[in-house]
Coordinates of C-alpha atoms in Angstrom, one line a residue:
M209 CA -69.7 25.4 -3.1
T210 CA -66.0 24.6 -2.4
R211 CA -64.5 21.3 -3.2
Q212 CA -61.9 19.8 -0.9
R213 CA -58.5 19.4 -2.7
R214 CA -57.1 15.9 -3.0
D215 CA -53.9 15.2 -0.9
P216 CA -51.8 12.5 -2.8
R217 CA -49.3 12.3 0.0
A218 CA -51.9 11.4 2.5
E219 CA -53.3 8.8 0.1
E220 CA -49.8 7.3 -0.3
R221 CA -49.3 7.1 3.5
Q222 CA -52.6 5.3 3.9
Q223 CA -51.8 2.8 1.2
L224 CA -48.3 2.0 2.5
V225 CA -48.0 -1.7 3.6
A226 CA -46.0 -2.0 6.8
G227 CA -43.5 -4.8 7.6
T228 CA -42.0 -5.3 4.1
L229 CA -38.4 -4.7 3.1
R230 CA -39.5 -3.3 -0.2
R231 CA -41.9 -0.3 -0.5
R232 CA -45.4 -1.7 -1.1
L233 CA -48.6 0.1 -1.7
D234 CA -52.1 -1.4 -1.2
R235 CA -54.2 0.3 -3.8
T236 CA -57.4 -1.0 -2.3
Q237 CA -57.1 1.7 0.4
R238 CA -57.6 4.5 -2.1
A239 CA -61.2 4.9 -1.1
A240 CA -60.3 5.2 2.5
V241 CA -58.8 8.7 2.1
A242 CA -61.1 10.1 -0.5
A243 CA -62.9 13.3 0.0
P244 CA -65.8 13.0 2.5
V245 CA -69.2 12.6 1.0
I246 CA -72.7 13.0 2.4
A247 CA -73.8 9.8 4.0
A248 CA -76.9 8.3 2.5
A249 CA -79.4 6.3 4.4
P250 CA -78.4 2.6 4.8
V251 CA -79.8 0.3 2.2
T252 CA -80.6 -3.2 3.2
V253 CA -79.8 -5.6 0.3
T254 CA -81.8 -8.8 0.4
E255 CA -80.3 -11.7 -1.6
A256 CA -82.8 -13.5 -3.7
A257 CA -83.3 -17.2 -2.9
P258 CA -81.6 -19.5 -5.4
R259 CA -84.0 -20.8 -8.0
L260 CA -84.8 -24.5 -7.7
R261 CA -85.9 -26.5 -10.8
V262 CA -88.1 -29.5 -10.1
I263 CA -89.0 -32.0 -12.8
A264 CA -91.8 -33.9 -11.2
E265 CA -92.6 -36.2 -14.2
P266 CA -89.7 -36.5 -16.6
A267 CA -90.4 -37.8 -20.1
Y268 CA -87.3 -39.9 -19.8
L269 CA -84.1 -40.3 -17.8
V270 CA -80.5 -39.6 -18.8
A271 CA -78.1 -41.3 -16.4
V272 CA -74.6 -40.1 -15.4
V273 CA -72.1 -42.4 -13.7
P274 CA -69.5 -40.1 -12.3
D275 CA -66.2 -41.2 -10.8
A276 CA -66.9 -39.0 -7.7
P277 CA -64.0 -40.2 -5.5
G278 CA -65.2 -40.0 -1.9
G279 CA -68.5 -38.7 -3.1
R280 CA -67.0 -35.5 -4.5
L281 CA -67.5 -34.5 -8.1
T282 CA -64.4 -34.0 -10.2
P283 CA -64.3 -31.3 -13.0
H284 CA -64.6 -34.1 -15.5
D285 CA -67.7 -35.4 -13.7
R286 CA -69.3 -31.9 -13.8
Q287 CA -68.7 -31.7 -17.6
V288 CA -70.4 -35.1 -18.1
I289 CA -73.4 -33.8 -16.1
G290 CA -73.4 -30.7 -18.3
A291 CA -73.6 -33.0 -21.3
A292 CA -76.4 -35.0 -19.8
R293 CA -78.3 -31.8 -19.2
L294 CA -78.1 -31.0 -22.9
L295 CA -79.7 -34.4 -23.7
A296 CA -82.3 -34.2 -21.0
D297 CA -83.4 -30.6 -21.6
A298 CA -84.0 -31.3 -25.3
G299 CA -87.2 -33.2 -24.6
G300 CA -88.3 -32.8 -21.0
G301 CA -86.1 -35.4 -19.5
A302 CA -84.3 -35.6 -16.2
V303 CA -80.7 -36.4 -15.2
L304 CA -80.1 -39.3 -12.9
A305 CA -76.8 -39.8 -11.0
L306 CA -75.7 -43.3 -10.3
V307 CA -73.3 -43.0 -7.4
E308 CA -71.9 -44.9 -4.5
T309 CA -72.0 -42.0 -2.0
P310 CA -74.6 -39.2 -2.5
S311 CA -73.5 -35.7 -1.9
D312 CA -75.1 -32.3 -1.3
E313 CA -73.3 -30.8 -4.3
F314 CA -75.3 -32.8 -6.8
G315 CA -78.2 -30.4 -7.0
A316 CA -76.0 -27.4 -7.9
A317 CA -74.2 -29.5 -10.5
G318 CA -77.5 -30.2 -12.4
I319 CA -78.8 -33.5 -11.0
D320 CA -82.5 -34.2 -10.8
R321 CA -82.5 -37.7 -9.3
V322 CA -79.9 -39.6 -7.3
L323 CA -79.7 -43.4 -7.0
A324 CA -77.2 -45.0 -4.6
L325 CA -75.5 -48.1 -6.0
P326 CA -75.1 -51.1 -3.7
V327 CA -71.3 -51.1 -4.1
A328 CA -68.7 -50.7 -1.3
G329 CA -65.0 -50.0 -2.0
Y330 CA -63.2 -50.9 -5.2
D331 CA -65.6 -53.3 -7.0
P332 CA -65.7 -52.5 -10.7
E333 CA -67.4 -55.8 -11.5
G334 CA -70.2 -55.3 -9.1
K335 CA -70.6 -51.6 -10.0
A336 CA -70.9 -52.6 -13.7
E337 CA -73.6 -55.2 -12.9
A338 CA -75.5 -52.6 -10.8
V339 CA -75.4 -50.0 -13.6
A340 CA -76.5 -52.5 -16.2
A341 CA -79.4 -53.5 -14.0
V342 CA -80.5 -49.8 -13.7
L343 CA -80.0 -49.4 -17.5
D344 CA -82.5 -52.1 -18.2
G345 CA -84.8 -51.7 -15.2
L346 CA -85.5 -47.9 -15.7
S347 CA -85.3 -48.0 -19.5
L348 CA -82.7 -45.2 -19.5
R349 CA -82.5 -43.3 -22.8
H350 CA -78.8 -42.5 -22.3
A351 CA -76.0 -43.3 -19.9
L352 CA -73.0 -41.1 -19.8
F353 CA -69.6 -41.9 -18.3
P354 CA -66.4 -39.8 -18.0
D355 CA -63.8 -41.4 -20.3
S356 CA -61.2 -41.5 -17.5
A357 CA -59.2 -44.4 -16.2
D358 CA -62.1 -45.7 -13.9
G359 CA -65.0 -44.3 -15.9
G360 CA -63.8 -45.6 -19.2
D361 CA -63.2 -49.1 -17.8
L362 CA -66.7 -49.1 -16.2
A363 CA -68.3 -47.9 -19.5
R364 CA -66.7 -50.8 -21.4
R365 CA -67.8 -53.3 -18.7
V366 CA -71.4 -52.0 -18.9
A367 CA -71.3 -52.2 -22.7
A368 CA -70.2 -55.8 -22.6
L369 CA -72.9 -56.8 -20.0
S370 CA -75.7 -55.0 -21.8
G371 CA -74.7 -55.7 -25.4
E372 CA -75.0 -52.0 -26.2
A373 CA -72.6 -50.2 -28.5
L374 CA -70.4 -47.7 -26.6
F375 CA -69.4 -44.4 -28.2
A376 CA -66.1 -43.8 -26.4
G377 CA -63.9 -40.7 -26.6
A378 CA -66.8 -38.3 -27.5
E379 CA -65.4 -34.8 -28.0
N380 CA -68.6 -33.0 -29.0
L381 CA -72.2 -33.6 -28.0
S382 CA -75.5 -32.2 -28.9
P383 CA -79.1 -33.6 -28.8
K384 CA -78.7 -34.5 -32.4
A385 CA -75.2 -35.7 -32.8
V386 CA -72.1 -36.9 -31.1
T387 CA -68.6 -36.8 -32.6
R388 CA -65.1 -37.9 -32.0
A389 CA -61.7 -37.8 -33.9
A390 CA -60.6 -40.7 -36.0
R391 CA -57.6 -41.7 -38.2
A392 CA -55.1 -39.8 -36.2
R393 CA -57.4 -36.8 -36.0
K394 CA -57.5 -36.6 -39.8
A395 CA -61.2 -37.5 -39.9
E396 CA -64.3 -37.2 -37.7
Q397 CA -66.9 -39.8 -36.8
R398 CA -70.4 -38.5 -36.3
R399 CA -73.7 -40.2 -35.4
A400 CA -76.9 -39.7 -33.4
P401 CA -76.2 -40.0 -29.6
P402 CA -76.4 -43.7 -28.7
R403 CA -77.4 -45.2 -25.4
L404 CA -73.9 -45.5 -24.0
I405 CA -71.4 -42.6 -24.3
A406 CA -68.0 -42.0 -22.7
L407 CA -67.2 -38.3 -22.8
A408 CA -63.6 -37.0 -23.1
A409 CA -62.4 -34.3 -20.8
D410 CA -63.2 -30.6 -21.7
A411 CA -65.7 -31.7 -24.4
V412 CA -68.7 -30.0 -22.8
A413 CA -69.0 -27.1 -20.3
P414 CA -70.4 -28.0 -16.9
H415 CA -73.9 -27.0 -15.8
A416 CA -74.0 -23.4 -14.6
G417 CA -77.7 -22.7 -14.5
T418 CA -80.4 -23.1 -11.8
R419 CA -80.1 -25.6 -9.0
H420 CA -81.9 -28.9 -9.4
E421 CA -83.8 -31.1 -7.0
A422 CA -81.3 -34.0 -6.6
A423 CA -84.1 -36.2 -5.0
M424 CA -83.3 -39.7 -4.0
L425 CA -84.7 -42.5 -6.2
A426 CA -85.7 -45.9 -5.0
F427 CA -84.7 -49.0 -7.0
T428 CA -84.7 -52.7 -6.2
F429 CA -81.4 -54.3 -7.4
P430 CA -81.4 -58.0 -8.3
P431 CA -79.4 -60.3 -6.0
R432 CA -75.8 -60.6 -7.1
A433 CA -73.9 -63.8 -7.4
P434 CA -70.4 -63.9 -5.9
G435 CA -67.8 -62.5 -8.4
A436 CA -64.4 -63.8 -9.3
V437 CA -62.7 -61.0 -7.3
L438 CA -63.1 -61.6 -3.6
A439 CA -61.4 -58.4 -2.4
A440 CA -59.6 -55.5 -3.9
E441 CA -58.1 -52.2 -2.6
F442 CA -56.1 -49.3 -3.8
I443 CA -52.5 -49.2 -2.6
P444 CA -51.4 -45.5 -2.7
A445 CA -48.2 -44.7 -4.3
D446 CA -45.4 -42.9 -2.5
P447 CA -46.0 -39.2 -3.2
A448 CA -42.2 -38.6 -3.3
R449 CA -41.9 -40.9 -6.3
V450 CA -45.0 -39.9 -8.2
S451 CA -44.4 -37.7 -11.2
L452 CA -45.7 -34.2 -11.0
A453 CA -48.0 -34.8 -13.9
E454 CA -49.9 -37.5 -12.0
A455 CA -49.7 -36.0 -8.5
E456 CA -52.9 -35.0 -6.7
F457 CA -51.3 -32.7 -4.1
V458 CA -48.2 -30.7 -4.8
V459 CA -46.2 -28.6 -2.4
S460 CA -43.9 -26.3 -4.2
A461 CA -40.9 -24.2 -3.1
G462 CA -40.0 -20.8 -4.6
N463 CA -37.3 -18.2 -4.2
G464 CA -38.6 -17.3 -0.7
I465 CA -37.5 -20.7 0.7
S466 CA -34.0 -21.2 2.1
D467 CA -34.6 -24.1 4.5
F468 CA -35.1 -27.0 2.2
D469 CA -34.8 -29.6 5.0
A470 CA -38.0 -28.1 6.6
F471 CA -39.6 -27.9 3.1
R472 CA -39.0 -31.6 2.5
A473 CA -40.2 -32.5 6.0
L474 CA -43.4 -30.5 5.4
A475 CA -44.0 -32.2 2.0
T476 CA -43.6 -35.6 3.8
A477 CA -45.9 -34.6 6.7
L478 CA -48.6 -33.4 4.2
N479 CA -48.2 -36.6 2.1
A480 CA -47.6 -34.4 -0.9
T481 CA -45.4 -34.4 -3.9
P482 CA -42.6 -31.8 -3.8
G483 CA -42.2 -29.3 -6.6
A484 CA -40.3 -26.1 -7.2
S485 CA -40.2 -23.0 -9.3
R486 CA -37.7 -22.5 -12.2
M487 CA -35.4 -20.3 -10.1
V488 CA -35.0 -22.9 -7.4
C489 CA -34.3 -25.6 -10.0
D490 CA -31.8 -23.4 -11.9
A491 CA -30.0 -22.9 -8.6
G492 CA -29.7 -26.7 -8.1
L493 CA -31.7 -26.7 -4.9
M494 CA -34.3 -29.0 -6.4
P495 CA -34.1 -31.5 -9.2
R496 CA -35.1 -30.4 -12.7
A497 CA -38.0 -33.0 -12.6
A498 CA -39.6 -31.0 -9.8
Q499 CA -39.9 -27.8 -11.9
V500 CA -43.5 -26.6 -12.2
G501 CA -44.5 -24.4 -15.1
A502 CA -44.8 -24.1 -18.9
S503 CA -41.1 -25.0 -19.3
G504 CA -41.4 -27.7 -16.7
T505 CA -44.4 -29.8 -15.8
V506 CA -48.0 -28.7 -16.3
L507 CA -50.1 -29.9 -13.3
T508 CA -53.5 -31.3 -13.1
A509 CA -53.4 -31.6 -9.3
N510 CA -56.4 -31.3 -7.0
C511 CA -54.4 -28.9 -4.7
Y512 CA -51.3 -26.8 -5.2
F513 CA -49.5 -25.3 -2.2
A514 CA -47.1 -22.6 -3.2
L515 CA -44.5 -21.5 -0.7
G516 CA -42.6 -18.3 -1.4
I517 CA -43.5 -18.3 -5.1
A518 CA -44.2 -14.9 -6.7
G519 CA -46.0 -16.4 -9.7
A520 CA -44.3 -15.7 -13.0
P521 CA -46.5 -16.1 -16.1
Q522 CA -44.9 -19.4 -17.1
H523 CA -45.4 -20.8 -13.6
L524 CA -49.1 -19.8 -13.6
Q525 CA -49.5 -21.5 -16.9
G526 CA -48.3 -24.7 -15.3
I527 CA -51.0 -24.7 -12.6
T528 CA -54.0 -23.7 -14.7
G529 CA -55.4 -27.2 -14.3
C530 CA -55.2 -27.2 -10.5
E531 CA -58.6 -27.0 -8.8
H532 CA -57.4 -25.5 -5.5
V533 CA -54.4 -23.2 -5.0
V534 CA -53.0 -22.2 -1.6
A535 CA -50.2 -19.6 -1.5
V536 CA -47.8 -18.2 1.1
N537 CA -45.9 -15.0 0.2
T538 CA -44.9 -11.8 1.9
D539 CA -45.9 -9.8 -1.2
L540 CA -49.6 -8.8 -0.9
H541 CA -49.7 -8.1 -4.7
A542 CA -47.9 -11.2 -5.9
A543 CA -49.5 -12.8 -8.9
M544 CA -49.6 -16.1 -7.0
I545 CA -51.6 -14.5 -4.2
E546 CA -54.1 -13.2 -6.7
R547 CA -54.4 -16.7 -8.3
A548 CA -54.8 -18.5 -4.9
G549 CA -58.2 -19.5 -3.5
L550 CA -56.6 -19.2 0.0
A551 CA -53.7 -16.8 0.6
I552 CA -51.4 -16.3 3.6
V553 CA -49.4 -13.0 3.5
A554 CA -46.5 -14.1 5.6
D555 CA -42.9 -15.4 5.5
A556 CA -43.0 -19.0 4.3
Q557 CA -39.9 -19.6 6.4
Q558 CA -42.0 -18.9 9.5
V559 CA -45.1 -20.7 8.2
M560 CA -43.4 -24.0 7.5
P561 CA -42.3 -24.8 11.1
A562 CA -45.7 -23.6 12.4
L563 CA -47.4 -26.1 10.1
L564 CA -45.0 -28.9 11.1
R565 CA -45.9 -28.2 14.8
L566 CA -49.6 -28.3 14.0
L567 CA -49.3 -31.5 12.0
A568 CA -47.3 -33.1 14.9
G569 CA -50.1 -32.1 17.4
E570 CA -48.0 -29.6 19.1
D571 CA -49.0 -26.0 20.1
A572 CA -48.1 -23.5 17.4

């Protein structure tokens, strides 16, 4: 039996990426020019249905009060749910989510029951009263909060209303103990998990097991007397004036951007905070405060939109905390393209005006 010889030149021609100034090879095309093999019979792969865990009669309930802005769980919320699962699974309990807006992502996050709170808009006083009512009415064993700006404030309000002690800033949690740092991190406070716990970020891993039922739970809330605050609303800050460390949506320019007027117009149209790579800031094209990366600002943004940024290691370190990354670059093999959840292999100079036209309602 003779074996066909490998032709490296043919493989290289197959892998060559057209339309680039520099010579680029797409190594994923290696299999396309491999020696022919005998075709096997097609195999039909049937994906197994995801497992669903149903706790029909839980021994007790562990409540989670996530921030869930707009009904969407944050990474910190998912970590708090993971901590609640540790406490619930230790003795046959179930996790109950107390939220304003139920969502279909609660089951995958590890929620067994969902209870909608009768709160609309920004009403921390009313939300605290509703959570306190559930805490007493359902005899919850534990109630966990994210120790964030909103979650920490709510946890302290609930503690004041219920008279329960709050263990805030928890950094480690197990069914037997909860701990936090004390005395400028020179000591550690440890005790059995109390009823109210506010969990710090990155203290417990999120739930990554089977999907849970996330069934709606009925509860009759007591009538509420009018509060001292008649109306309240959030006034969004100007994204152009928000620091990168606090920005939720960042559009960043790299070495592939030359039209910075169009870049600033796009950042304004997207209602995003403008950022830049180190090379752009070193060239004086953007202020130093806009630099993203380990030597600039480390982001915790919900979305990072990189235009013409190749993705140096220091820059990638600065966007580790970003939940979603969108990248536009002509280099198919750029590190930023690999990091992105959505990548556009194109010239950012051509993408920017096209996006501006779409945002303005014009034909692209």
